mmCIF file of C-alpha atoms in Angstrom:
data_model
loop_
_atom_site.group_PDB
_atom_site.id
_atom_site.type_symbol
_atom_site.label_atom_id
_atom_site.label_comp_id
_atom_site.label_asym_id
_atom_site.label_seq_id
_atom_site.Cartn_x
_atom_site.Cartn_y
_atom_site.Cartn_z
ATOM 1 C CA MET A 1 48.103 39.342 -24.526
ATOM 2 C CA ILE A 2 45.656 41.464 -22.453
ATOM 3 C CA GLY A 3 43.851 42.232 -25.631
ATOM 4 C CA LEU A 4 43.427 38.539 -26.450
ATOM 5 C CA LEU A 5 41.828 37.989 -23.037
ATOM 6 C CA ARG A 6 39.276 40.640 -23.809
ATOM 7 C CA ASN A 7 38.200 38.674 -26.874
ATOM 8 C CA PRO A 8 35.163 36.445 -26.276
ATOM 9 C CA ALA A 9 36.944 33.725 -28.198
ATOM 10 C CA ALA A 10 39.423 33.327 -25.346
ATOM 11 C CA ALA A 11 36.536 31.731 -23.326
ATOM 12 C CA TYR A 12 36.873 28.618 -25.616
ATOM 13 C CA VAL A 13 40.233 28.046 -24.062
ATOM 14 C CA LEU A 14 39.740 29.362 -20.495
ATOM 15 C CA LEU A 15 36.513 27.372 -19.703
ATOM 16 C CA PRO A 16 37.846 23.995 -20.859
ATOM 17 C CA LEU A 17 41.027 24.715 -18.865
ATOM 18 C CA ALA A 18 38.809 25.181 -15.771
ATOM 19 C CA ALA A 19 36.960 21.911 -16.525
ATOM 20 C CA ALA A 20 40.290 20.027 -16.819
ATOM 21 C CA ALA A 21 41.389 21.329 -13.421
ATOM 22 C CA TRP A 22 38.056 20.154 -11.925
ATOM 23 C CA ALA A 23 38.357 16.714 -13.531
ATOM 24 C CA GLY A 24 41.751 16.332 -11.962
ATOM 25 C CA ASN A 25 40.292 17.386 -8.619
ATOM 26 C CA HIS A 26 37.763 14.440 -8.794
ATOM 27 C CA VAL A 27 40.726 12.099 -9.094
ATOM 28 C CA ILE A 28 42.376 13.651 -6.059
ATOM 29 C CA ALA A 29 39.113 13.753 -3.958
ATOM 30 C CA ARG A 30 38.457 10.110 -4.623
ATOM 31 C CA SER A 31 41.997 9.119 -3.683
ATOM 32 C CA VAL A 32 41.871 10.938 -0.343
ATOM 33 C CA ALA A 33 38.272 10.152 0.580
ATOM 34 C CA GLY A 34 38.132 9.045 4.223
ATOM 35 C CA ILE A 35 41.745 10.069 4.763
ATOM 36 C CA VAL A 36 41.746 13.840 4.594
ATOM 37 C CA PRO A 37 38.940 15.765 6.339
ATOM 38 C CA PRO A 38 37.161 17.972 3.669
ATOM 39 C CA ALA A 39 36.576 21.175 5.696
ATOM 40 C CA SER A 40 39.984 21.170 7.176
ATOM 41 C CA LEU A 41 41.597 20.554 3.838
ATOM 42 C CA CYS A 42 39.566 23.422 2.279
ATOM 43 C CA ALA A 43 40.272 25.853 5.171
ATOM 44 C CA VAL A 44 44.008 25.239 4.605
ATOM 45 C CA ARG A 45 43.447 25.551 0.867
ATOM 46 C CA TRP A 46 41.685 28.923 1.019
ATOM 47 C CA LEU A 47 44.081 30.283 3.598
ATOM 48 C CA LEU A 48 47.094 29.447 1.470
ATOM 49 C CA VAL A 49 45.453 30.989 -1.576
ATOM 50 C CA ALA A 50 44.583 34.151 0.250
ATOM 51 C CA LEU A 51 48.209 34.528 1.595
ATOM 52 C CA LEU A 52 49.716 33.809 -1.868
ATOM 53 C CA ILE A 53 47.464 36.422 -3.515
ATOM 54 C CA TRP A 54 48.255 38.880 -0.736
ATOM 55 C CA LEU A 55 51.976 38.473 -1.111
ATOM 56 C CA ALA A 56 51.691 38.831 -4.942
ATOM 57 C CA ALA A 57 49.224 41.671 -5.180
ATOM 58 C CA ARG A 58 48.831 43.451 -1.900
ATOM 59 C CA ARG A 59 49.238 46.832 -3.526
ATOM 60 C CA GLN A 60 46.343 46.142 -5.889
ATOM 61 C CA ILE A 61 44.201 44.712 -3.050
ATOM 62 C CA ASN A 62 44.778 47.765 -0.858
ATOM 63 C CA GLU A 63 43.681 49.995 -3.851
ATOM 64 C CA ASP A 64 40.572 47.929 -4.385
ATOM 65 C CA LEU A 65 39.648 47.658 -0.745
ATOM 66 C CA PRO A 66 37.294 50.637 -0.596
ATOM 67 C CA ARG A 67 35.391 49.286 -3.610
ATOM 68 C CA MET A 68 35.111 45.846 -2.005
ATOM 69 C CA PHE A 69 33.098 47.361 0.790
ATOM 70 C CA THR A 70 30.651 48.980 -1.653
ATOM 71 C CA ARG A 71 29.068 45.458 -2.042
ATOM 72 C CA PRO A 72 30.247 43.332 0.918
ATOM 73 C CA GLY A 73 27.058 41.249 0.802
ATOM 74 C CA VAL A 74 27.789 40.243 -2.734
ATOM 75 C CA LEU A 75 31.314 39.183 -1.973
ATOM 76 C CA VAL A 76 30.080 37.160 0.955
ATOM 77 C CA LEU A 77 27.409 35.493 -1.202
ATOM 78 C CA LEU A 78 29.914 34.601 -3.915
ATOM 79 C CA GLY A 79 32.604 33.471 -1.469
ATOM 80 C CA VAL A 80 30.164 31.066 0.263
ATOM 81 C CA THR A 81 28.387 29.634 -2.709
ATOM 82 C CA GLY A 82 31.253 29.572 -5.260
ATOM 83 C CA ALA A 83 34.198 28.833 -2.976
ATOM 84 C CA GLY A 84 33.627 28.036 0.734
ATOM 85 C CA GLY A 85 30.587 25.735 0.276
ATOM 86 C CA PHE A 86 31.052 24.429 -3.274
ATOM 87 C CA GLY A 87 34.665 23.195 -2.868
ATOM 88 C CA THR A 88 34.035 21.527 0.538
ATOM 89 C CA LEU A 89 30.784 19.790 -0.412
ATOM 90 C CA GLN A 90 32.418 18.328 -3.498
ATOM 91 C CA TYR A 91 34.931 16.459 -1.211
ATOM 92 C CA VAL A 92 32.056 15.450 1.061
ATOM 93 C CA ALA A 93 29.978 14.110 -1.761
ATOM 94 C CA LEU A 94 32.815 12.023 -3.187
ATOM 95 C CA GLN A 95 33.011 10.186 0.111
ATOM 96 C CA HIS A 96 29.456 8.881 -0.388
ATOM 97 C CA THR A 97 28.628 8.447 -4.031
ATOM 98 C CA THR A 98 30.014 6.574 -7.015
ATOM 99 C CA ALA A 99 31.793 7.995 -10.027
ATOM 100 C CA LEU A 100 28.901 6.825 -12.269
ATOM 101 C CA ASN A 101 26.235 8.674 -10.204
ATOM 102 C CA MET A 102 28.501 11.787 -9.902
ATOM 103 C CA GLY A 103 28.721 11.946 -13.679
ATOM 104 C CA VAL A 104 24.962 11.952 -14.063
ATOM 105 C CA VAL A 105 24.030 14.108 -11.132
ATOM 106 C CA GLY A 106 26.835 16.648 -11.646
ATOM 107 C CA SER A 107 25.883 17.214 -15.268
ATOM 108 C CA VAL A 108 22.773 19.148 -14.130
ATOM 109 C CA GLY A 109 25.083 22.056 -13.547
ATOM 110 C CA PRO A 110 24.642 23.759 -16.910
ATOM 111 C CA ALA A 111 20.853 23.511 -16.693
ATOM 112 C CA PHE A 112 20.936 24.912 -13.146
ATOM 113 C CA ILE A 113 22.981 27.866 -14.261
ATOM 114 C CA ILE A 114 20.618 28.671 -17.062
ATOM 115 C CA LEU A 115 17.648 28.351 -14.683
ATOM 116 C CA ALA A 116 19.358 30.562 -12.028
ATOM 117 C CA SER A 117 20.227 33.244 -14.636
ATOM 118 C CA PHE A 118 16.610 33.165 -15.865
ATOM 119 C CA LEU A 119 14.964 33.233 -12.379
ATOM 120 C CA LEU A 120 17.376 35.825 -10.779
ATOM 121 C CA PHE A 121 17.973 38.166 -13.804
ATOM 122 C CA GLY A 122 15.457 37.228 -16.472
ATOM 123 C CA ASP A 123 18.222 36.178 -18.935
ATOM 124 C CA ARG A 124 16.938 35.045 -22.303
ATOM 125 C CA VAL A 125 18.264 31.767 -23.694
ATOM 126 C CA SER A 126 17.808 30.771 -27.293
ATOM 127 C CA MET A 127 16.438 27.487 -28.402
ATOM 128 C CA MET A 128 19.800 26.709 -30.069
ATOM 129 C CA GLN A 129 21.581 27.169 -26.722
ATOM 130 C CA LEU A 130 19.036 24.956 -24.905
ATOM 131 C CA THR A 131 19.519 22.354 -27.647
ATOM 132 C CA GLY A 132 23.253 22.473 -27.243
ATOM 133 C CA VAL A 133 22.987 21.895 -23.458
ATOM 134 C CA GLY A 134 20.676 19.020 -24.109
ATOM 135 C CA ILE A 135 23.007 17.352 -26.604
ATOM 136 C CA SER A 136 25.964 17.725 -24.379
ATOM 137 C CA PHE A 137 23.953 16.200 -21.556
ATOM 138 C CA VAL A 138 23.157 13.263 -23.785
ATOM 139 C CA GLY A 139 26.917 12.934 -24.339
ATOM 140 C CA VAL A 140 27.471 12.650 -20.622
ATOM 141 C CA LEU A 141 24.727 10.022 -20.325
ATOM 142 C CA ALA A 142 26.359 8.078 -23.208
ATOM 143 C CA ILE A 143 29.645 7.833 -21.264
ATOM 144 C CA VAL A 144 28.327 7.053 -17.800
ATOM 145 C CA THR A 145 25.871 4.407 -19.101
ATOM 146 C CA ARG A 146 28.274 3.013 -21.682
ATOM 147 C CA LEU A 147 25.697 3.297 -24.412
ATOM 148 C CA HIS A 148 23.166 1.292 -22.380
ATOM 149 C CA PRO A 149 20.351 3.715 -21.537
ATOM 150 C CA GLU A 150 18.527 1.129 -19.499
ATOM 151 C CA LEU A 151 21.174 1.672 -16.789
ATOM 152 C CA ILE A 152 19.632 5.140 -16.066
ATOM 153 C CA GLY A 153 16.609 3.490 -14.421
ATOM 154 C CA SER A 154 18.840 1.424 -12.101
ATOM 155 C CA LEU A 155 20.719 4.416 -10.647
ATOM 156 C CA SER A 156 20.039 4.870 -6.874
ATOM 157 C CA PHE A 157 20.460 8.324 -5.287
ATOM 158 C CA ASN A 158 22.253 8.358 -1.990
ATOM 159 C CA ILE A 159 23.183 11.190 0.349
ATOM 160 C CA GLY A 160 26.218 11.946 -1.855
ATOM 161 C CA ASP A 161 23.995 12.480 -4.943
ATOM 162 C CA LEU A 162 21.761 14.830 -2.954
ATOM 163 C CA ILE A 163 24.875 16.822 -1.874
ATOM 164 C CA ILE A 164 25.967 17.069 -5.481
ATOM 165 C CA ILE A 165 22.548 18.546 -6.388
ATOM 166 C CA ALA A 166 22.821 21.121 -3.595
ATOM 167 C CA ASN A 167 26.379 21.891 -4.595
ATOM 168 C CA MET A 168 25.510 22.484 -8.241
ATOM 169 C CA SER A 169 22.742 24.731 -7.110
ATOM 170 C CA MET A 170 25.226 26.801 -5.159
ATOM 171 C CA TRP A 171 27.602 26.916 -8.203
ATOM 172 C CA ALA A 172 24.661 28.005 -10.397
ATOM 173 C CA ILE A 173 23.870 30.875 -8.038
ATOM 174 C CA TYR A 174 27.639 31.873 -8.041
ATOM 175 C CA SER A 175 27.785 31.827 -11.782
ATOM 176 C CA ALA A 176 24.562 33.759 -12.322
ATOM 177 C CA CYS A 177 25.431 36.359 -9.618
ATOM 178 C CA PHE A 178 29.057 36.852 -10.732
ATOM 179 C CA ARG A 179 27.887 39.889 -12.658
ATOM 180 C CA LEU A 180 27.085 41.687 -9.420
ATOM 181 C CA ARG A 181 30.666 41.662 -8.139
ATOM 182 C CA PRO A 182 32.199 45.091 -7.326
ATOM 183 C CA GLN A 183 34.358 46.546 -9.992
ATOM 184 C CA ILE A 184 37.706 45.421 -8.704
ATOM 185 C CA ALA A 185 40.659 43.723 -10.232
ATOM 186 C CA PRO A 186 40.278 39.909 -10.707
ATOM 187 C CA ILE A 187 43.131 39.157 -8.310
ATOM 188 C CA SER A 188 41.455 41.359 -5.647
ATOM 189 C CA PHE A 189 38.237 39.457 -6.253
ATOM 190 C CA MET A 190 39.969 36.117 -5.739
ATOM 191 C CA PHE A 191 41.497 37.360 -2.484
ATOM 192 C CA ALA A 192 38.144 38.440 -1.178
ATOM 193 C CA ILE A 193 36.259 35.200 -1.889
ATOM 194 C CA SER A 194 39.318 33.219 -0.607
ATOM 195 C CA ALA A 195 39.077 34.979 2.662
ATOM 196 C CA VAL A 196 35.319 34.454 2.951
ATOM 197 C CA ALA A 197 35.801 30.786 1.896
ATOM 198 C CA PHE A 198 38.471 30.312 4.626
ATOM 199 C CA LEU A 199 36.212 31.847 7.375
ATOM 200 C CA THR A 200 33.320 29.673 6.182
ATOM 201 C CA ASN A 201 35.240 26.479 6.539
ATOM 202 C CA VAL A 202 36.929 27.206 9.906
ATOM 203 C CA PRO A 203 33.873 26.159 12.112
ATOM 204 C CA PHE A 204 33.405 22.910 10.179
ATOM 205 C CA ALA A 205 37.164 22.152 10.490
ATOM 206 C CA PHE A 206 36.895 22.493 14.275
ATOM 207 C CA TRP A 207 33.873 20.243 14.139
ATOM 208 C CA GLU A 208 35.833 17.619 12.217
ATOM 209 C CA HIS A 209 38.721 17.930 14.681
ATOM 210 C CA ALA A 210 36.309 17.440 17.607
ATOM 211 C CA ARG A 211 35.117 14.206 16.037
ATOM 212 C CA GLY A 212 38.570 12.915 15.688
ATOM 213 C CA PHE A 213 38.877 13.376 11.935
ATOM 214 C CA THR A 214 42.001 15.463 11.907
ATOM 215 C CA LEU A 215 44.334 16.771 9.244
ATOM 216 C CA GLN A 216 47.520 14.750 9.380
ATOM 217 C CA MET A 217 50.919 15.409 7.877
ATOM 218 C CA ARG A 218 51.057 12.680 5.262
ATOM 219 C CA GLY A 219 51.647 12.357 1.570
ATOM 220 C CA GLU A 220 48.003 12.355 0.591
ATOM 221 C CA THR A 221 47.529 15.578 2.546
ATOM 222 C CA PHE A 222 50.275 17.409 0.843
ATOM 223 C CA LEU A 223 49.112 16.210 -2.627
ATOM 224 C CA ALA A 224 45.633 17.290 -1.983
ATOM 225 C CA VAL A 225 46.629 20.748 -0.641
ATOM 226 C CA PHE A 226 49.043 21.338 -3.560
ATOM 227 C CA TYR A 227 46.524 20.407 -6.208
ATOM 228 C CA THR A 228 43.579 22.284 -4.685
ATOM 229 C CA VAL A 229 45.582 25.375 -4.243
ATOM 230 C CA PHE A 230 47.333 25.728 -7.552
ATOM 231 C CA PHE A 231 45.008 23.938 -9.939
ATOM 232 C CA THR A 232 41.443 23.579 -8.433
ATOM 233 C CA THR A 233 41.570 27.102 -7.054
ATOM 234 C CA LEU A 234 43.953 29.489 -8.752
ATOM 235 C CA LEU A 235 43.928 28.076 -12.227
ATOM 236 C CA SER A 236 40.271 26.960 -12.406
ATOM 237 C CA TYR A 237 38.697 29.923 -10.771
ATOM 238 C CA ILE A 238 40.679 32.575 -12.640
ATOM 239 C CA SER A 239 39.930 30.750 -15.958
ATOM 240 C CA TRP A 240 36.206 30.226 -15.180
ATOM 241 C CA ASN A 241 35.584 33.728 -13.820
ATOM 242 C CA LYS A 242 37.177 35.261 -16.938
ATOM 243 C CA GLY A 243 35.284 32.935 -19.246
ATOM 244 C CA VAL A 244 31.948 33.807 -17.617
ATOM 245 C CA GLU A 245 32.835 37.545 -17.855
ATOM 246 C CA LEU A 246 33.478 37.157 -21.590
ATOM 247 C CA ILE A 247 30.384 35.138 -22.770
ATOM 248 C CA GLY A 248 27.977 35.112 -19.797
ATOM 249 C CA ALA A 249 26.958 32.378 -17.349
ATOM 250 C CA ALA A 250 24.301 30.689 -19.526
ATOM 251 C CA ARG A 251 26.658 30.035 -22.494
ATOM 252 C CA ALA A 252 29.697 29.256 -20.202
ATOM 253 C CA SER A 253 27.602 26.591 -18.372
ATOM 254 C CA ALA A 254 27.762 24.244 -21.288
ATOM 255 C CA PHE A 255 31.491 23.848 -20.903
ATOM 256 C CA MET A 256 30.999 22.157 -17.617
ATOM 257 C CA HIS A 257 30.174 19.091 -19.627
ATOM 258 C CA THR A 258 33.753 18.982 -20.963
ATOM 259 C CA THR A 259 34.807 17.846 -17.533
ATOM 260 C CA ALA A 260 33.583 14.387 -18.608
ATOM 261 C CA ILE A 261 36.064 14.512 -21.545
ATOM 262 C CA PHE A 262 38.978 15.324 -19.352
ATOM 263 C CA SER A 263 37.854 12.671 -16.799
ATOM 264 C CA GLY A 264 38.104 10.092 -19.536
ATOM 265 C CA ILE A 265 41.490 11.305 -20.543
ATOM 266 C CA PHE A 266 42.761 11.190 -16.969
ATOM 267 C CA ALA A 267 41.309 7.798 -16.416
ATOM 268 C CA THR A 268 43.221 6.355 -19.335
ATOM 269 C CA THR A 269 46.570 8.086 -18.573
ATOM 270 C CA ILE A 270 46.569 7.853 -14.814
ATOM 271 C CA ILE A 271 44.387 4.863 -13.914
ATOM 272 C CA GLY A 272 45.074 2.950 -17.078
ATOM 273 C CA GLU A 273 41.537 2.390 -18.233
ATOM 274 C CA ARG A 274 40.873 1.826 -22.052
ATOM 275 C CA ILE A 275 38.968 4.172 -24.317
ATOM 276 C CA GLU A 276 35.830 2.379 -25.552
ATOM 277 C CA LEU A 277 33.272 3.223 -28.298
ATOM 278 C CA TYR A 278 31.014 4.898 -25.755
ATOM 279 C CA HIS A 279 33.760 7.276 -24.834
ATOM 280 C CA VAL A 280 34.204 8.366 -28.446
ATOM 281 C CA VAL A 281 30.375 8.802 -28.958
ATOM 282 C CA GLY A 282 30.040 10.748 -25.776
ATOM 283 C CA PHE A 283 33.013 12.955 -26.490
ATOM 284 C CA LEU A 284 31.602 13.853 -29.960
ATOM 285 C CA LEU A 285 28.209 14.668 -28.569
ATOM 286 C CA ILE A 286 29.601 16.799 -25.778
ATOM 287 C CA ILE A 287 31.799 18.783 -28.184
ATOM 288 C CA GLY A 288 28.904 19.312 -30.565
ATOM 289 C CA GLY A 289 26.538 20.337 -27.850
ATOM 290 C CA VAL A 290 29.054 22.833 -26.236
ATOM 291 C CA THR A 291 29.668 24.295 -29.775
ATOM 292 C CA LEU A 292 25.951 24.988 -30.095
ATOM 293 C CA ALA A 293 25.365 26.223 -26.580
ATOM 294 C CA ALA A 294 28.373 28.526 -26.660
ATOM 295 C CA ARG A 295 27.206 30.332 -29.843
ATOM 296 C CA PRO A 296 25.795 33.769 -29.049
ATOM 297 C CA SER A 297 22.062 34.364 -29.549
ATOM 298 C CA PRO A 298 21.068 37.492 -31.474
ATOM 299 C CA GLN A 299 20.077 39.041 -28.115
ATOM 300 C CA THR A 300 23.457 38.465 -26.540
ATOM 301 C CA ASP A 301 25.637 39.171 -29.576
ATOM 302 C CA ALA A 302 25.454 42.907 -29.338
ATOM 303 C CA ALA A 303 25.997 42.883 -25.549
ATOM 304 C CA GLU A 304 29.026 40.671 -26.037
ATOM 305 C CA LYS A 305 30.598 42.991 -28.618
ATOM 306 C CA THR A 306 30.071 45.910 -26.228
ATOM 307 C CA ARG A 307 31.621 44.087 -23.299
ATOM 308 C CA SER A 308 34.708 43.027 -25.452
ATOM 309 C CA ARG A 309 35.360 46.809 -26.277
ATOM 310 C CA GLN A 310 35.304 47.826 -22.584
ATOM 311 C CA PRO A 311 38.686 48.576 -21.105
#
């Protein structure tokens, strides 16, 4: 089993798994918007995740502790951009923007990751990979516009849309800088960024409380906490981090478009919406684009093989 997780092909399962967990989180976030305070929810979320990981792997964490302090700044950066800020702002954005706009604006994520990887590390991206990202982006547009491209010009960008853009910028930095993490076990890394994310959200949780937006013991709160802890955090982050490790941030970024596929599936099974022609067209374009973008370029193929042989 461990050997399979070292094979780059495993990323084709791990990355869509993370996307599915994120798509479910959008449903949860929309259902609790205005009811559950975002920063308070995320503070509880990351505290519980850190405690669960500590109980399950404290021996490994203690062994990795000295190596964590070799790059404390990197862990803080990754914890803030990829966890503490990203998770909370997603809930904030969904209180202000529509599902249509979120689909369009959020789809800039792959392009942002490729741009961040290029600007920060000079990563080379092949024309085939760029083409794949573009095709999958067209697939997202096909879904959110229902095959009526003229709707794009009528989209208005509110504060929620701007928050999504800022949020995807942070996720791009996290994904590009993931390679800088200290050489510690994945479970120890999750513990470290969970602790940073918790501390990041505490001041904002107090601010929410001072404004009267408090975390109350109700069904919506327990549902949101349960999902964000076990699916949005543990399942999605472990799957995404391993997928990025296997094939790199630029290639992994295209899989973010598969969130639209899972959102469509959840909409039909949970909300009861019907699958239309534009869903089918969009799904096919997204799958085709991801297939192209996830293929290794000649420059990355050798590096990928070397990485897959590492213990």
